[in-house]
Every structure is written in structure tokens, then in C-alpha cells.
Amino acid sequence: MNDTQDDLCVLPETEKLPTDAKALEHDFRRYLIHHLGRFLGCNPHYLYEALSLTVRDRIMTDWRNTWLQHRLPKQRRAYYLSLEFLIGRALGNHLLNMDIEEQSAEAMQKFSLSLEEIQSEEPDAGLGNGGLGRLAACFMDSCATLKLPVLGYGLRYEYGMFRQHIQNGYQVEEPDHWLRDTNPWELERAEYTQRVHFGGHTEHFTNRRGEPRTRWLNTEEVLAIPFDVPVSGYRNGVVNTLRLWKATATDEFNLDEFNAGSYPESVAAKNDAEHITMVLYPNDSSENGKELRLRQQYFLASASLQDIVRQWEMVHGDDYSNFAAQNVFQLNDTHPAIAVAELMRILIDDKHLSWDQAWEITSNTMAYTNHTLLPEALERWSVKLFERLLPRLLEIIFDINAIFLKQVAIHWPGDSDRRRRMSIIEEDHGKSVRMAYLAIVGSFSVNGVAELHSDLLKKGLFRDFYELWPEKFNNKTNGVTPRRWIAHANPEMTALISSKIGDGWISDLSQIEKLKPFAGSANNKLFHAQWQAAKRSNKTRLAELVKKECGVDFAVDSMFDVQVKRTHEYKRQLLNVLHIIHLYNRIRRGDTLDWTNRCVLIGGKAAPGYFMAKRTIKLINNVAEIINCDPEVGDKLKVAFLPNYRVSSMEVIAPATDLSEQISTAGKEASGTGNMKFMMNGALTIGTYDGANIEILDAVGSDNFFLFGLKVDEVEAMRAHYDPESIIAADEDLKAVFHLLESGHFNIEEPGIFDAVIASMKDPHDPWMTVADFRSYIEIQQQAANAYRDQQHWTRMSIMNTAC
Ligand code: 26Q
């Protein structure tokens, strides 16, 4: 910041704008008419924009004061580096945090406008795929509420996660140009633009003082322009910052081309630079080695680190002795792990620190969070690509690796296999850089995202590294923000909880356990009735959404059974489908004594290139179609696939859910976070012994959780002799399910389309072992259904889930 003394002054309370309804009404009108040039009958997007600008004005003083507060030298600041921030909608969240919902509703009322309708005009900021991106957004929210000096650094994708349409049951992707209309929640700060380099070559030389130096020459340059997004804390005057980079070309032309008379060509070439932040990669489970993705990763790491070093120098000049004590970088998976090498480059080449000084700083400031155990999801970049795109960074990685492998050799003398296994550079099948290993070697902390997951990392994937550095490894079980996921999404339940235990739980969720004494129904008849009523109105709201989006009628008395998450084989949406077909078979054969009506909702995007996941979506839609049209079935069973599942859908879904499906193959779901959002809204979990399900089970007790399926060791033990065909043959219900599937009952018009999906489940090498858990799944489903018929008991369990 090139602040003058005056700029550095904390803004006084008197600078704050009034937040009464009258003032909001006044400013809303001024923005709509005098700023946007629109009137009340306009496209409702402008109403949303006018209200957002009105609200944003009221964040500004806190935002500025928080920024100044965080600059105080004694604070250790954390930087959350992430290729994804799945923040969803902002307006409602700020209204809640600033406690101006009522005034805003009143102000809108003056124009006969509904606050809720205006809020629904906001497009989701879909700058992420799923769990990892949403986790980043939840952390930002919590850090602001906890007054922690944490800055998020990410990319301002022009196109976020694609929009999912369903046509004839198939997923169709459409680009989501969410920034087409202006985004009132970002503030461009062109004055802090950074330059990022690509390509070129390196040159080693000695300077006049005889010191060895490296230059990175003939590079292409791309400008990184920061756009700041405010992150408000819950009613505490704190507004933190999420800084998102946009790539643009420099104004310099390639002079050769220019002079050769190809002016248009040299201007057109500038387009390449802008492509870097054009689109979010929509795959969340396997890396694909695309050059543009590596450009994105380096662009984020370089721009962010330069920005941080710039701010450091403003206060401390070239004294880096305290840098590590006052800064920490959290790497959200390996996606920004190139930051390890980039910080070394900046400190050595630009700031002229020695290798040892630079390494001391880097390895004490970097921390790495792993989010997956699937080996196919571990990032590897070909050395060839690295060499061409980031030659200086590759040199540094080679040097880090050489020094590291010497350490390995000292620790395990003569163990050359160990050195080969642990090398940051994989030598087999074309050399590549193992980003996870770079992250581990360069970090002081490595964490998994649930107890089981952190444990499995130590025993499996990162075992060698754990043996070398046990002290680096730790667990940080994921969490979700109760502000968005209860207080905002479920106002009726929120008011009810606060009426009993006060509202301290909204910013300190541990207080929610005060609700436990109200779970017993004996002395809490009224409370139980109110709890059921809140669930019921939330179910009505979801039923309306399902009707509108899917054309399916959900009856609110039925049990709402929901699985929403990315579509992936390991998450086993197929197991859910097998159960649905099993219920359908039971209805058809009249086996419906003591039946519980059920509405099954499934939603989730598939990566565009993931055939099996896309075919699973088609299967769900076809099964839904057949079942919903069958008059024999009626309200006993309804099935819907909700298109374009996203953050704002979950805000409607979680509060309305009775049964939360968390049915991944044990050992495959690192944590899960949807499971937590459902639980806190009073849903019961039907789940495997996987990820954070285990901690949910521990917290709520087995009486309030439907556990099923093989455990991790049992899965691994069965693998060697897994024989799905014989399991099917031995189970009449499962046999009937497969019989119906294979008969083409669900795809009469498109024969054969489900063959691959069916075959995958019958394959002895099926990594997800769907069939192995069928029997235990349908049995526990039956228990859940029985339990649901005892509404008094169910309500008790529901309250316990929220309270725990
Ligand atoms: C990698 C390379 C190239 C392109 C894309 C990617 C990529 C992008 C996103 C790889 C993975 C992701 C996202 C992974 C993810 O969301 N993992 C989930 O993280 C959650 C938060 O920790 C966990 O709760 C989930 O269990 C985990 O699946």
C-alpha cells in the first residue's frame, strides 16, 4: 500500500453509515435510480445490485479498519492459498452477519419488493468443484468470526463451475458466465497489480561481489490484477479479505512481430494471457496434466507470494529475520504447492537471500492439507512441461530434491529403493514432479481432514515420509460454518434453538450441546412439536423446489432421503440406486406391510469427461421416470434428480432432509462436509465407517446413527477374493434388482446404455465394491424406515443430531 499518514488512520464510528430501514430505503433508491439508471419495474437483477451496493457501503469502514488492524506487526498472519473458493451467494450472508435482515426486509417492503426474491437473483459464485472449495469458503467465514488475521488468495475465474442441465436424462454442461452482469461484491485494486513470468530460460552468473546469481530471462509476462471480496465476521465488526487474481496481458507488444507489420497478430497474442483465469477445471478427482492448469497454479502462487512479500517490505524493508514468525501459508491440497519453489525463487533470485536462509523461511511457513487418498488424484506434472513453462522453478525443485535425498540417504543408508520411492521426481514412465512430495518436503505441517483419513495417510500414501518426520503429520477434521448452514439456511430452527439456549451457539458451536436436555420428549412436548413444524415447513420449501426443477411431487409426510454431492463411483450413488430399485421391487410384489413412504432426492455434477459418473446420472433419471409414473407406486416412493446442485441448493436441501446418505466405500471419502451440514440441521445419517462419518457417529452415539457396511480393513481383506457375481446369486433381493436392470426395464428405448454401469458392479476388480455392502445397506435402510414411523422417537434423534 502506498498509504499516506492520513490513509493509515482508523476510521471512527461516526464514519459508519446508518443501518435503519429508512436509510437503507433511501440508499437503495439512490443506487437504483441515480447510479444504475433503472426503475422499479426493471430486470430484478438490478434490484439485487442496488441492494447489494447499499449493503456493501455499510461494510466498508469495518473492512478498512480490519485491514489496518491486521497490519500490526505483532500478528502472525495466515494466507489460505486455494485454486477454489466455493463461496456461493453473498448478500444474505452479509445481511445476517451485520444483523440488518429485518431492516432490509422492511425497506424492500416500502417498494413492495420481497427481500427473499431479491436475494434469489444473486448468481452463485461457483468458483470451486465441491468439498475442497466449499471448505475454503467455510474457513474464511469462521476466521472472520473468530477475528483471525487470515487472507484468502484465489483465482477470479470468468467461468465458474459449469451449469448442469438434464436432457433426456443425460447431463449436459453449459458454461456459467457468472460475471456477465457486474459483481457488486468485488473491488478491483489495480494499484496492486503483480507480474508473473512464464517460459524463457535461466542464466547463472557471478555478480560484481563474486556471489553466484541466477536470472530468468526472455519470459512471457502476464499481469495479475487483484479483486478483493469482503468476508464479514458474525456481528463483530471484522471484515476479512478474499483476494482473487485476474490475468491480463501487459501493454507491451512483441516488437518483432509489431515491426514486421503484424499488428493485429501481436495484439491477438495477448489473448493467451487472459485465458489463464478464464475457466475453472471441473474435475475433482483426477488430475489431467493440462498445461493451462499448471499455468493457473503458478499464476496464483506467484502473484500471491509477490503480493505478500511486497506488503512485508513496506513495513520491514529487506529484513526477513522475522518473516517466518509472522507469516504462514496454508496449501489447499497440492494445487498451489508450486508456492514452495516460488517462495524460494523470490527470496533467492529477487531478494538475494542465501539458499539456507530461504529454505529456513519456506519450510517454516508452508503447511499442506491433503484431501484425498485416491492415488489417481495425486498431482504429477511432466518434467518436460515444467522445463518449458517454468524452467527456473524446475531447477529449484531439482535442488530441493537433491538436498532432501541426501537426508534420506543419511536416515536410511544404502536403501536406494527408499530414495527412489521418496524422490520428488518420479523416474518411471517419463519423468514427472510429484507435487504431494514437494509439498511435504517443503512444509512444517501436513494434515488430513478427518481422523481416519489422517491415520491412513500415515499408514499408507505417505508412510515413508511419516517415518522420516512423524512430527509433521497431524489431523484437522473439517468443519462447516453454522452461520450459513444453520442460521441463514434454517431461520425457523435457529429461532427455536435460540429460544431455549440463547444465541451464543451461532458463533461458538460448542454451545449447541446445551440443547441435549431438550431431546427427551417427556417435558418438552411443545418444543418437539415446534421442531417438527420447522422441519415440515423446510420440507414444504424443498418440495416446491423439486416440483419446479424436476416436476416431481414430494409429499411432506414422507421421509426425505437425500444424497447430494459430486457424482463419483467411490461415493456410490449406484448403491443408492440399487436400494431404490429394491424398494420398487417390493412395491411391485406387494411386500409393503408397515411401509414408510419415502422421497429420494439425488443431485450432483459429474466431471464432463467421466463416463461412468455421467451414465450413473442417466440411470438415476431413468429409474426416477419409471417409478414416478407407476400408479402402483404412488406416494410410497418418489425419486428425483435435482439438476445443477450447488451451494444455494444445499441451503434449501439440508434443512429439509430427514435421512442423509453418506455411503462411500470405507477409506475413500477423506472427510465429507455435507454430512455435517445435514447433521446440524437435524437429519440422521445413514453411513459407512468412513471419513468424518466416524466422528459424527462418536459424537451422536450409535443409537442416533444408521451405520452399515464393511470397515476399511474388511474392504481390503475382501478385495483379493471379491466375487460380486456369487454375492448376487446368493441374495434373492439383489438378484431381483440386477434382473430388472439387465432386463432393460429402465431403458427400453435405449438398449444397452447401462451395460457398462452394470458390468462395473459385477467386476471382481470393482474398486468400490458396491455389491459387497448391499445387504447391510438395505437392512439398515429398513431400520431407518421403521424408526421414521415413530415420529416421537425420530424427533428425539433429530434433536440429538443437532445438539451433538
Ligand atoms: C486437480 C488437478 C487438475 C484439475 C483439477 C484437480 C482437482 C480439483 C478439485 C482435484 C481435486 C479437487 C477437489 C477435491 C475435493 O473436493 N476433495 C474433497 O475435499 C473435502 C474437503 O476436505 C473432503 O471433505 C472430501 O472428502 C474430499 O473428497
Coordinates of N, CA and C and ligand atoms in Angstrom, one line a residue, residues 84 129-133 135 280-290 293 297 332-335 369-372 377 379 381 449 478 566 570-571 668-676, ligand 1:
E84 N -9.6 -22.9 -5.4 CA -11.0 -22.9 -5.4 C -11.6 -22.2 -4.1
N129 N -15.2 -26.8 -7.2 CA -15.9 -28.1 -7.6 C -16.8 -28.6 -6.6
G130 N -16.3 -28.7 -5.4 CA -17.1 -29.4 -4.3 C -16.5 -29.1 -3.0
G131 N -16.3 -30.2 -2.2 CA -15.9 -30.2 -0.8 C -14.7 -29.3 -0.5
L132 N -13.6 -29.4 -1.3 CA -12.4 -28.7 -1.1 C -12.6 -27.2 -1.2
G133 N -13.4 -26.8 -2.2 CA -13.6 -25.4 -2.5 C -14.6 -24.8 -1.4
L135 N -14.9 -25.9 1.6 CA -14.2 -25.9 2.9 C -13.4 -24.6 3.0
L280 N -12.6 -22.5 -14.6 CA -12.3 -23.4 -13.5 C -12.3 -24.8 -14.1
Y281 N -11.3 -25.6 -13.9 CA -11.3 -27.0 -14.3 C -12.3 -27.8 -13.5
P282 N -13.2 -28.5 -14.2 CA -14.4 -29.1 -13.5 C -14.2 -30.5 -13.0
N283 N -12.9 -31.0 -13.0 CA -12.8 -32.4 -12.5 C -12.2 -32.3 -11.1
D284 N -12.8 -33.1 -10.2 CA -12.4 -33.0 -8.8 C -11.8 -34.3 -8.3
S285 N -11.4 -35.2 -9.1 CA -10.9 -36.4 -8.6 C -9.7 -37.0 -9.4
S286 N -9.4 -36.5 -10.5 CA -8.2 -37.0 -11.2 C -7.6 -35.8 -11.9
E287 N -6.2 -35.8 -11.8 CA -5.6 -34.7 -12.5 C -5.4 -35.1 -14.0
N288 N -5.3 -34.1 -14.8 CA -5.2 -34.4 -16.2 C -4.0 -33.8 -16.9
G289 N -3.1 -33.2 -16.2 CA -1.8 -32.8 -16.8 C -1.9 -31.7 -17.8
K290 N -3.0 -30.9 -17.8 CA -3.1 -29.9 -18.9 C -2.2 -28.7 -18.5
R293 N -3.7 -25.7 -16.8 CA -3.9 -25.9 -15.3 C -2.6 -25.5 -14.5
Q297 N -2.0 -22.6 -11.7 CA -1.4 -22.9 -10.3 C -0.2 -22.0 -10.1
N332 N -4.1 -25.5 0.1 CA -5.3 -26.3 0.0 C -5.1 -27.4 -1.1
D333 N -4.6 -28.5 -0.6 CA -4.2 -29.6 -1.4 C -2.9 -29.2 -2.2
T334 N -2.5 -30.0 -3.1 CA -1.2 -29.7 -3.8 C -1.4 -28.7 -4.9
H335 N -2.7 -28.3 -5.2 CA -2.9 -27.4 -6.3 C -2.0 -26.1 -6.3
T369 N -2.4 -29.3 3.4 CA -3.6 -30.1 3.7 C -3.8 -31.0 2.5
N370 N -3.9 -32.3 2.8 CA -4.2 -33.3 1.8 C -5.8 -33.6 1.9
H371 N -6.4 -33.8 0.7 CA -7.8 -34.0 0.7 C -8.2 -35.4 0.1
T372 N -7.3 -36.2 -0.2 CA -7.7 -37.4 -0.9 C -6.7 -38.6 -0.7
A377 N -5.7 -39.3 -8.0 CA -6.0 -37.9 -7.8 C -4.7 -37.2 -7.4
E379 N -1.4 -35.3 -7.8 CA -0.9 -34.5 -8.9 C 0.5 -34.8 -9.3
W381 N 3.3 -33.6 -12.5 CA 3.5 -32.8 -13.7 C 4.7 -33.3 -14.5
V449 N -7.9 -34.6 6.7 CA -9.1 -33.8 7.0 C -10.2 -34.5 7.9
N478 N -12.3 -31.6 9.3 CA -13.1 -30.5 8.6 C -14.2 -30.0 9.5
R566 N -20.8 -34.4 -5.4 CA -20.4 -34.7 -6.7 C -20.7 -36.2 -7.1
Y570 N -16.8 -43.7 -6.2 CA -16.5 -44.0 -4.8 C -17.5 -43.6 -3.8
K571 N -18.3 -42.5 -4.2 CA -19.4 -42.1 -3.4 C -20.6 -43.0 -3.5
K668 N -12.4 -44.3 1.4 CA -12.3 -43.5 0.2 C -12.7 -42.0 0.3
E669 N -13.6 -41.7 1.2 CA -14.1 -40.3 1.4 C -13.2 -39.7 2.5
A670 N -12.3 -38.8 2.1 CA -11.4 -38.2 3.0 C -12.1 -37.7 4.3
S671 N -13.1 -36.9 4.1 CA -13.9 -36.5 5.3 C -15.4 -36.4 5.0
G672 N -15.7 -35.6 3.9 CA -17.1 -35.3 3.7 C -17.4 -34.1 4.6
T673 N -18.2 -33.2 4.0 CA -18.6 -32.0 4.8 C -20.1 -31.8 4.7
G674 N -20.7 -32.3 3.6 CA -22.2 -32.3 3.5 C -22.8 -33.1 4.7
N675 N -22.1 -34.2 5.1 CA -22.6 -35.0 6.2 C -22.8 -34.1 7.5
M676 N -21.9 -33.1 7.7 CA -22.0 -32.2 8.8 C -23.2 -31.2 8.7
Ligands
26Q1 C1 -6.6 -31.5 -9.8 C2 -5.9 -31.4 -11.0 C3 -6.4 -30.8 -12.1 C4 -7.7 -30.4 -12.1 C5 -8.5 -30.5 -11.0 C6 -7.9 -31.1 -9.8 C7 -8.8 -31.2 -8.6 C8 -9.7 -30.2 -8.3 C9 -10.5 -30.3 -7.2 C10 -8.7 -32.3 -7.8 C11 -9.5 -32.4 -6.7 C12 -10.4 -31.4 -6.4 C13 -11.3 -31.5 -5.2 C14 -11.2 -32.4 -4.3 C15 -12.2 -32.4 -3.2 O1 -13.1 -31.6 -3.1 N1 -12.0 -33.3 -2.2 C16 -12.9 -33.3 -1.0 O2 -12.4 -32.4 -0.1 C17 -13.3 -32.3 1.0 C18 -12.7 -31.2 2.0 O3 -11.6 -31.7 2.6 C19 -13.5 -33.6 1.7 O4 -14.5 -33.5 2.7 C20 -13.9 -34.7 0.7 O5 -13.9 -36.0 1.4 C21 -12.9 -34.7 -0.4 O6 -13.4 -35.6 -1.4

